[in-house]
mmCIF file of C-alpha atoms in Angstrom:
data_model
loop_
_atom_site.group_PDB
_atom_site.id
_atom_site.type_symbol
_atom_site.label_atom_id
_atom_site.label_comp_id
_atom_site.label_asym_id
_atom_site.label_seq_id
_atom_site.Cartn_x
_atom_site.Cartn_y
_atom_site.Cartn_z
ATOM 1 C CA MET M 1 60.369 30.095 9.989
ATOM 2 C CA THR M 2 60.887 31.581 6.905
ATOM 3 C CA ARG M 3 57.563 33.782 5.553
ATOM 4 C CA SER M 4 57.221 31.187 3.067
ATOM 5 C CA LEU M 5 56.893 28.478 5.274
ATOM 6 C CA HIS M 6 54.352 30.134 7.642
ATOM 7 C CA VAL M 7 52.631 30.911 4.501
ATOM 8 C CA ALA M 8 52.321 27.262 3.826
ATOM 9 C CA LEU M 9 51.466 25.872 7.531
ATOM 10 C CA ARG M 10 48.666 28.329 7.778
ATOM 11 C CA SER M 11 47.289 27.132 4.327
ATOM 12 C CA ALA M 12 47.354 23.929 5.275
ATOM 13 C CA LEU M 13 45.959 24.367 8.743
ATOM 14 C CA LEU M 14 42.788 25.566 6.990
ATOM 15 C CA LEU M 15 42.568 23.167 4.833
ATOM 16 C CA VAL M 16 42.309 20.828 7.481
ATOM 17 C CA ALA M 17 39.614 22.945 9.426
ATOM 18 C CA LEU M 18 37.660 23.214 6.383
ATOM 19 C CA SER M 19 37.876 19.159 5.864
ATOM 20 C CA LEU M 20 36.838 18.895 9.737
ATOM 21 C CA VAL M 21 33.755 21.056 9.014
ATOM 22 C CA LEU M 22 32.696 19.804 5.537
ATOM 23 C CA LEU M 23 33.277 15.901 6.462
ATOM 24 C CA PRO M 24 30.227 15.301 8.667
ATOM 25 C CA TRP M 25 28.180 17.021 6.211
ATOM 26 C CA TYR M 26 29.811 14.821 3.256
ATOM 27 C CA ILE M 27 29.395 11.479 5.051
ATOM 28 C CA ARG M 28 25.465 12.155 6.405
ATOM 29 C CA LEU M 29 24.988 12.508 2.606
ATOM 30 C CA PRO M 30 24.515 8.852 1.671
ATOM 31 C CA LYS M 31 22.788 8.141 4.913
ATOM 32 C CA ARG M 32 20.210 10.727 3.766
ATOM 33 C CA ALA M 33 19.775 8.830 0.674
ATOM 34 C CA GLU M 34 19.367 5.784 2.390
ATOM 35 C CA ALA M 35 16.714 7.199 4.363
ATOM 36 C CA SER M 36 14.958 8.806 1.774
ATOM 37 C CA SER M 37 14.782 5.167 -0.293
ATOM 38 C CA ALA M 38 13.417 3.451 2.689
ATOM 39 C CA THR M 39 10.760 6.594 2.998
ATOM 40 C CA PRO M 40 7.248 5.923 0.903
ATOM 41 C CA ARG M 41 7.162 7.923 -2.169
ATOM 42 C CA PHE M 42 3.572 8.186 -2.120
ATOM 43 C CA TYR M 43 0.521 7.879 -0.108
ATOM 44 C CA TRP M 44 -3.049 6.727 -1.349
ATOM 45 C CA THR M 45 -5.490 10.252 -0.965
ATOM 46 C CA PRO M 46 -9.089 8.434 -0.527
ATOM 47 C CA VAL M 47 -11.666 10.481 -3.031
ATOM 48 C CA GLU M 48 -14.797 8.492 -3.300
ATOM 49 C CA THR M 49 -15.444 4.635 -3.426
ATOM 50 C CA GLY M 50 -13.345 2.766 -5.626
ATOM 51 C CA PHE M 51 -10.967 5.988 -6.406
ATOM 52 C CA SER M 52 -8.040 7.124 -4.845
ATOM 53 C CA MET M 53 -5.520 9.703 -5.993
ATOM 54 C CA ALA M 54 -1.578 9.794 -4.937
ATOM 55 C CA ARG M 55 1.461 11.669 -6.295
ATOM 56 C CA TYR M 56 4.779 9.594 -6.850
ATOM 57 C CA GLU M 57 8.295 11.050 -6.536
ATOM 58 C CA LEU M 58 10.792 9.785 -8.645
ATOM 59 C CA GLY M 59 13.880 8.533 -7.493
ATOM 60 C CA GLN M 60 16.775 11.172 -9.046
ATOM 61 C CA GLY M 61 19.322 11.909 -6.563
ATOM 62 C CA ILE M 62 19.823 15.649 -5.500
ATOM 63 C CA LYS M 63 18.011 18.037 -8.289
ATOM 64 C CA LEU M 64 16.682 21.430 -7.883
ATOM 65 C CA ILE M 65 13.161 19.758 -9.597
ATOM 66 C CA LYS M 66 12.065 16.759 -8.830
ATOM 67 C CA SER M 67 9.878 14.855 -11.195
ATOM 68 C CA GLU M 68 6.836 13.576 -9.733
ATOM 69 C CA VAL M 69 3.764 11.588 -11.234
ATOM 70 C CA LEU M 70 0.114 11.836 -10.625
ATOM 71 C CA LEU M 71 -1.824 8.159 -9.743
ATOM 72 C CA LEU M 72 -5.418 7.817 -10.074
ATOM 73 C CA LYS M 73 -6.639 4.145 -8.994
ATOM 74 C CA PHE M 74 -10.224 3.013 -10.032
ATOM 75 C CA SER M 75 -12.001 -0.342 -9.061
ATOM 76 C CA PRO M 76 -14.221 -1.724 -12.302
ATOM 77 C CA LYS M 77 -16.674 -2.426 -10.022
ATOM 78 C CA TYR M 78 -17.836 1.172 -9.665
ATOM 79 C CA PHE M 79 -16.233 2.865 -12.672
ATOM 80 C CA ILE M 80 -16.536 2.030 -16.741
ATOM 81 C CA PHE M 81 -13.341 2.920 -19.135
ATOM 82 C CA GLN M 82 -14.513 4.449 -22.484
ATOM 83 C CA ALA M 83 -12.274 4.990 -25.782
ATOM 84 C CA LEU M 84 -13.941 8.374 -27.030
ATOM 85 C CA SER M 85 -13.043 9.177 -30.236
ATOM 86 C CA ALA M 86 -12.898 13.126 -31.220
ATOM 87 C CA ARG M 87 -14.403 12.449 -34.425
ATOM 88 C CA ASP M 88 -17.765 11.459 -32.458
ATOM 89 C CA TYR M 89 -18.207 14.844 -31.634
ATOM 90 C CA GLY M 90 -16.953 16.232 -35.027
ATOM 91 C CA GLN M 91 -13.642 16.606 -34.428
ATOM 92 C CA HIS M 92 -10.347 15.492 -35.586
ATOM 93 C CA ARG M 93 -8.093 15.940 -32.702
ATOM 94 C CA THR M 94 -9.093 17.513 -29.481
ATOM 95 C CA ASP M 95 -8.044 17.226 -25.691
ATOM 96 C CA VAL M 96 -9.329 14.533 -22.939
ATOM 97 C CA ARG M 97 -10.388 17.431 -20.901
ATOM 98 C CA THR M 98 -12.906 18.178 -23.605
ATOM 99 C CA LEU M 99 -13.780 14.548 -23.947
ATOM 100 C CA THR M 100 -14.380 13.847 -20.200
ATOM 101 C CA LYS M 101 -16.635 16.349 -20.110
ATOM 102 C CA LYS M 102 -18.629 15.393 -23.073
ATOM 103 C CA VAL M 103 -19.642 12.058 -21.022
ATOM 104 C CA GLY M 104 -19.637 13.521 -17.461
ATOM 105 C CA GLY M 105 -16.881 11.392 -16.486
ATOM 106 C CA VAL M 106 -14.143 12.253 -13.869
ATOM 107 C CA SER M 107 -10.901 11.427 -15.722
ATOM 108 C CA GLY M 108 -9.666 11.028 -18.878
ATOM 109 C CA ILE M 109 -5.914 10.694 -20.340
ATOM 110 C CA ASN M 110 -4.698 10.256 -23.863
ATOM 111 C CA ALA M 111 -4.540 6.565 -25.133
ATOM 112 C CA HIS M 112 -3.222 6.103 -28.866
ATOM 113 C CA PHE M 113 -0.249 6.974 -31.404
ATOM 114 C CA PHE M 114 -1.411 9.089 -34.362
ATOM 115 C CA ASP M 115 0.150 9.499 -37.739
ATOM 116 C CA ASP M 116 1.263 12.436 -39.319
ATOM 117 C CA LYS M 117 -2.321 13.547 -40.146
ATOM 118 C CA GLY M 118 -3.609 13.159 -36.937
ATOM 119 C CA ASP M 119 -5.263 9.714 -37.107
ATOM 120 C CA PRO M 120 -4.833 7.297 -34.551
ATOM 121 C CA LEU M 121 -2.760 4.306 -35.130
ATOM 122 C CA GLY M 122 -3.918 0.738 -33.999
ATOM 123 C CA LEU M 123 -6.591 -0.812 -32.325
ATOM 124 C CA LEU M 124 -9.519 1.031 -30.918
ATOM 125 C CA VAL M 125 -12.591 -0.820 -29.639
ATOM 126 C CA ALA M 126 -15.324 1.464 -28.377
ATOM 127 C CA GLY M 127 -18.808 0.256 -26.957
ATOM 128 C CA GLY M 128 -18.245 -3.166 -27.915
ATOM 129 C CA GLU M 129 -17.793 -2.444 -31.755
ATOM 130 C CA ARG M 130 -14.317 -2.365 -33.660
ATOM 131 C CA LYS M 131 -13.683 0.812 -34.776
ATOM 132 C CA GLN M 132 -10.154 0.405 -36.072
ATOM 133 C CA GLY M 133 -7.913 -2.642 -36.616
ATOM 134 C CA MET M 134 -4.661 -3.762 -34.721
ATOM 135 C CA HIS M 135 -1.583 -2.347 -36.196
ATOM 136 C CA ASN M 136 0.765 -5.826 -36.109
ATOM 137 C CA GLY M 137 4.313 -3.882 -37.607
ATOM 138 C CA GLY M 138 6.990 -2.401 -35.760
ATOM 139 C CA ARG M 139 8.526 -2.718 -31.793
ATOM 140 C CA LEU M 140 6.504 0.509 -30.019
ATOM 141 C CA LEU M 141 2.436 -0.671 -30.541
ATOM 142 C CA THR M 142 3.117 -3.778 -28.841
ATOM 143 C CA GLY M 143 0.190 -4.160 -25.991
ATOM 144 C CA VAL M 144 -3.981 -3.450 -25.552
ATOM 145 C CA PHE M 145 -5.410 -2.235 -22.816
ATOM 146 C CA TYR M 146 -9.017 -3.978 -22.834
ATOM 147 C CA ILE M 147 -12.102 -4.453 -20.855
ATOM 148 C CA TYR M 148 -13.729 -7.765 -21.088
ATOM 149 C CA LYS M 149 -16.883 -8.431 -18.546
ATOM 150 C CA ASN M 150 -15.632 -5.780 -16.017
ATOM 151 C CA LYS M 151 -12.158 -7.092 -15.782
ATOM 152 C CA PRO M 152 -9.034 -5.106 -17.293
ATOM 153 C CA PHE M 153 -6.255 -6.444 -18.914
ATOM 154 C CA ILE M 154 -2.955 -5.943 -20.633
ATOM 155 C CA VAL M 155 -1.440 -8.238 -22.838
ATOM 156 C CA HIS M 156 0.684 -8.489 -26.341
ATOM 157 C CA ARG M 157 -0.825 -7.353 -29.595
ATOM 158 C CA SER M 158 -0.176 -10.765 -30.734
ATOM 159 C CA SER M 159 -2.802 -12.800 -27.690
ATOM 160 C CA PHE M 160 -5.435 -10.154 -27.960
ATOM 161 C CA GLU M 161 -8.563 -12.617 -28.967
ATOM 162 C CA ARG M 162 -11.399 -10.871 -26.790
ATOM 163 C CA GLN M 163 -13.752 -10.058 -30.132
ATOM 164 C CA GLN M 164 -16.547 -9.104 -26.836
ATOM 165 C CA ALA M 165 -14.223 -6.539 -25.629
ATOM 166 C CA GLU M 166 -16.116 -3.260 -24.703
ATOM 167 C CA THR M 167 -13.340 -1.387 -24.438
ATOM 168 C CA ALA M 168 -9.779 -1.647 -26.349
ATOM 169 C CA VAL M 169 -7.259 0.693 -27.197
ATOM 170 C CA GLN M 170 -3.562 -0.103 -28.671
ATOM 171 C CA SER M 171 -0.266 1.585 -27.771
ATOM 172 C CA GLY M 172 3.187 0.501 -26.178
ATOM 173 C CA PRO M 173 5.676 -0.244 -25.487
ATOM 174 C CA ARG M 174 4.504 -2.601 -22.667
ATOM 175 C CA LEU M 175 6.494 -1.968 -19.587
ATOM 176 C CA LEU M 176 5.487 -4.433 -16.826
ATOM 177 C CA ALA M 177 4.038 -7.851 -17.352
ATOM 178 C CA ASP M 178 3.504 -10.367 -14.964
ATOM 179 C CA GLY M 179 5.092 -7.541 -12.455
ATOM 180 C CA LYS M 180 8.250 -7.911 -14.008
ATOM 181 C CA PRO M 181 10.082 -5.202 -16.507
ATOM 182 C CA LEU M 182 10.160 -5.800 -19.726
ATOM 183 C CA LYS M 183 13.322 -4.716 -22.032
ATOM 184 C CA LEU M 184 12.918 -1.651 -23.681
ATOM 185 C CA SER M 185 15.083 0.543 -25.892
ATOM 186 C CA ASN M 186 16.194 4.663 -24.639
ATOM 187 C CA VAL M 187 15.429 3.436 -21.633
ATOM 188 C CA ASP M 188 17.429 6.622 -20.004
ATOM 189 C CA ALA M 189 15.465 9.180 -22.202
ATOM 190 C CA SER M 190 13.790 11.698 -20.736
ATOM 191 C CA SER M 191 10.257 12.823 -21.886
ATOM 192 C CA ARG M 192 6.543 13.605 -20.599
ATOM 193 C CA ARG M 193 4.959 10.186 -19.669
ATOM 194 C CA SER M 194 1.736 8.833 -19.303
ATOM 195 C CA GLY M 195 0.352 5.317 -19.276
ATOM 196 C CA ILE M 196 -2.067 2.522 -17.158
ATOM 197 C CA ALA M 197 -1.476 -0.330 -15.471
ATOM 198 C CA ILE M 198 -3.141 -2.955 -13.520
ATOM 199 C CA THR M 199 -2.906 -4.166 -9.788
ATOM 200 C CA LYS M 200 -2.794 -7.636 -8.413
ATOM 201 C CA SER M 201 -6.780 -6.734 -7.050
ATOM 202 C CA GLY M 202 -7.963 -5.699 -10.361
ATOM 203 C CA GLU M 203 -7.774 -2.080 -10.090
ATOM 204 C CA VAL M 204 -6.531 -0.044 -12.748
ATOM 205 C CA ILE M 205 -4.037 2.986 -12.452
ATOM 206 C CA LEU M 206 -3.697 6.213 -14.980
ATOM 207 C CA PHE M 207 -0.594 7.663 -14.535
ATOM 208 C CA ALA M 208 1.559 11.058 -16.085
ATOM 209 C CA THR M 209 4.384 12.719 -15.175
ATOM 210 C CA MET M 210 3.381 16.507 -13.587
ATOM 211 C CA LEU M 211 5.913 18.561 -15.368
ATOM 212 C CA ARG M 212 7.660 18.697 -18.630
ATOM 213 C CA PHE M 213 11.450 19.389 -17.335
ATOM 214 C CA PRO M 214 12.409 17.082 -16.159
ATOM 215 C CA GLY M 215 10.218 14.522 -17.180
ATOM 216 C CA ALA M 216 11.080 10.927 -16.544
ATOM 217 C CA SER M 217 12.583 7.878 -18.233
ATOM 218 C CA PHE M 218 11.137 4.605 -19.238
ATOM 219 C CA ALA M 219 13.348 3.150 -16.362
ATOM 220 C CA GLN M 220 12.205 5.690 -14.154
ATOM 221 C CA ILE M 221 8.677 4.886 -15.031
ATOM 222 C CA GLN M 222 9.563 1.304 -14.816
ATOM 223 C CA GLU M 223 11.224 1.439 -11.032
ATOM 224 C CA MET M 224 7.784 3.297 -9.845
ATOM 225 C CA LEU M 225 5.960 0.818 -11.044
ATOM 226 C CA MET M 226 8.081 -2.029 -9.099
ATOM 227 C CA ASP M 227 7.067 -0.233 -6.172
ATOM 228 C CA PRO M 228 5.751 -3.225 -3.957
ATOM 229 C CA ALA M 229 3.118 -0.639 -2.514
ATOM 230 C CA LEU M 230 1.473 -0.179 -6.094
ATOM 231 C CA GLU M 231 1.254 -3.813 -6.746
ATOM 232 C CA VAL M 232 1.185 -3.527 -10.279
ATOM 233 C CA THR M 233 1.405 -6.653 -12.716
ATOM 234 C CA ASP M 234 1.218 -5.185 -15.740
ATOM 235 C CA ALA M 235 1.745 -1.609 -17.509
ATOM 236 C CA LEU M 236 1.148 0.133 -20.680
ATOM 237 C CA ASN M 237 3.294 3.299 -22.320
ATOM 238 C CA PHE M 238 0.770 5.616 -23.590
ATOM 239 C CA ASP M 239 1.949 8.387 -26.186
ATOM 240 C CA GLY M 240 4.033 10.851 -24.231
ATOM 241 C CA GLY M 241 5.804 14.078 -25.154
ATOM 242 C CA GLY M 242 3.275 16.688 -26.383
ATOM 243 C CA SER M 243 0.617 14.080 -26.848
ATOM 244 C CA SER M 244 0.819 13.407 -22.844
ATOM 245 C CA GLN M 245 -2.368 14.159 -21.038
ATOM 246 C CA LEU M 246 -4.002 13.409 -17.644
ATOM 247 C CA PHE M 247 -7.703 15.490 -16.342
ATOM 248 C CA VAL M 248 -9.061 14.894 -13.377
ATOM 249 C CA GLU M 249 -12.419 16.824 -12.332
ATOM 250 C CA LYS M 250 -12.799 18.548 -9.462
ATOM 251 C CA ASN M 251 -13.479 16.316 -6.456
ATOM 252 C CA LEU M 252 -13.719 16.182 -2.648
ATOM 253 C CA ARG M 253 -9.949 16.416 -2.612
ATOM 254 C CA LEU M 254 -9.653 18.946 -5.456
ATOM 255 C CA ALA M 255 -10.643 22.558 -5.282
ATOM 256 C CA ASP M 256 -10.654 22.541 -9.222
ATOM 257 C CA GLU M 257 -9.914 20.438 -12.047
ATOM 258 C CA THR M 258 -6.562 19.243 -12.721
ATOM 259 C CA PHE M 259 -5.139 18.900 -16.351
ATOM 260 C CA ILE M 260 -1.932 17.912 -17.575
ATOM 261 C CA SER M 261 -0.951 18.665 -20.921
ATOM 262 C CA GLY M 262 1.931 18.478 -23.267
ATOM 263 C CA GLY M 263 0.108 20.756 -25.230
ATOM 264 C CA ASP M 264 -0.976 18.839 -28.746
ATOM 265 C CA ALA M 265 -4.280 17.755 -29.346
ATOM 266 C CA VAL M 266 -5.330 14.015 -29.271
ATOM 267 C CA PRO M 267 -7.611 11.574 -31.338
ATOM 268 C CA VAL M 268 -8.750 9.245 -28.852
ATOM 269 C CA GLY M 269 -8.894 9.705 -25.270
ATOM 270 C CA LEU M 270 -9.248 6.708 -22.536
ATOM 271 C CA ILE M 271 -12.068 7.915 -20.476
ATOM 272 C CA VAL M 272 -13.405 7.290 -16.789
ATOM 273 C CA SER M 273 -16.675 7.621 -15.618
ATOM 274 C CA ARG M 274 -19.361 6.416 -12.404
ATOM 275 C CA LYS M 275 -21.405 3.478 -12.582
ATOM 276 C CA THR M 276 -24.538 3.702 -11.964
ATOM 277 C CA ARG M 277 -25.810 1.645 -9.613
ATOM 278 C CA GLU M 278 -27.964 -0.673 -12.241
ATOM 279 C CA LYS M 279 -24.532 -1.398 -13.552
ATOM 280 C CA ARG M 280 -22.818 -2.510 -10.480
ATOM 281 C CA ALA M 281 -25.895 -4.721 -9.243
ATOM 282 C CA GLY M 282 -25.592 -6.912 -12.917
ATOM 283 C CA GLN M 283 -22.262 -7.039 -13.353
ATOM 284 C CA THR M 284 -20.343 -10.166 -13.456
ATOM 285 C CA THR M 285 -16.761 -11.594 -12.768
ATOM 286 C CA PRO M 286 -15.285 -13.378 -15.398
ATOM 287 C CA SER M 287 -12.522 -16.078 -15.284
ATOM 288 C CA ARG M 288 -9.362 -15.261 -17.370
#
């Protein structure tokens, strides 16, 4: 046997041995992925009556940093939703933490997109009063979230007819309608995301990605919202990127407050506060 043949044989045997070591590991990778997809990606943690929290891990394959979404679920039976403007407190723009604390709320999220001057774009109804009219142009601000007689709705802007809505904010695009994903553009672009959803039982879910990087795409957010365990029927995107904000006051499950922020001040926030016993006793349930 020549020296070159001996070296070649040793190299071949080494490759075979290495393959035998790595092959089982390689084969197991898909099995682990299948197992993880069957494992629940979140668990609701009750905070108080009508309020639960969860952290949802988005499916992104094998990455060093996985994107998580903070979910806050509220029952309109126990909580009210108010659209608060920074202008009501002498400011052009502010953050949802400040707005939440102004009214003693438990949580707040950014709502409207805004123009170069910092003015909110689209419909704004606060305290039953229409502060700003509907924005009907373009493909972005297609949805309206509103509260009518203690019940939440998300509809296309052309379908909004509730002049008596107590609270209404316009944003977009709509993500889900009747439990089905809507066709969107740039679905794979990642950014900070925040938004709102409604469940089959009429509860409201606020959500926001917890880290700036890697963020999340619309496709990932839609996939999350279609998780059967969430029972979401309709969902609406709020302004993302630097404007994305979600605040939670400290509670029995949080030793300190949580404030997710992209860093930009915003003109309007959707604030969640506890209902008084009197309001809970006097509320009615409307029909669609």
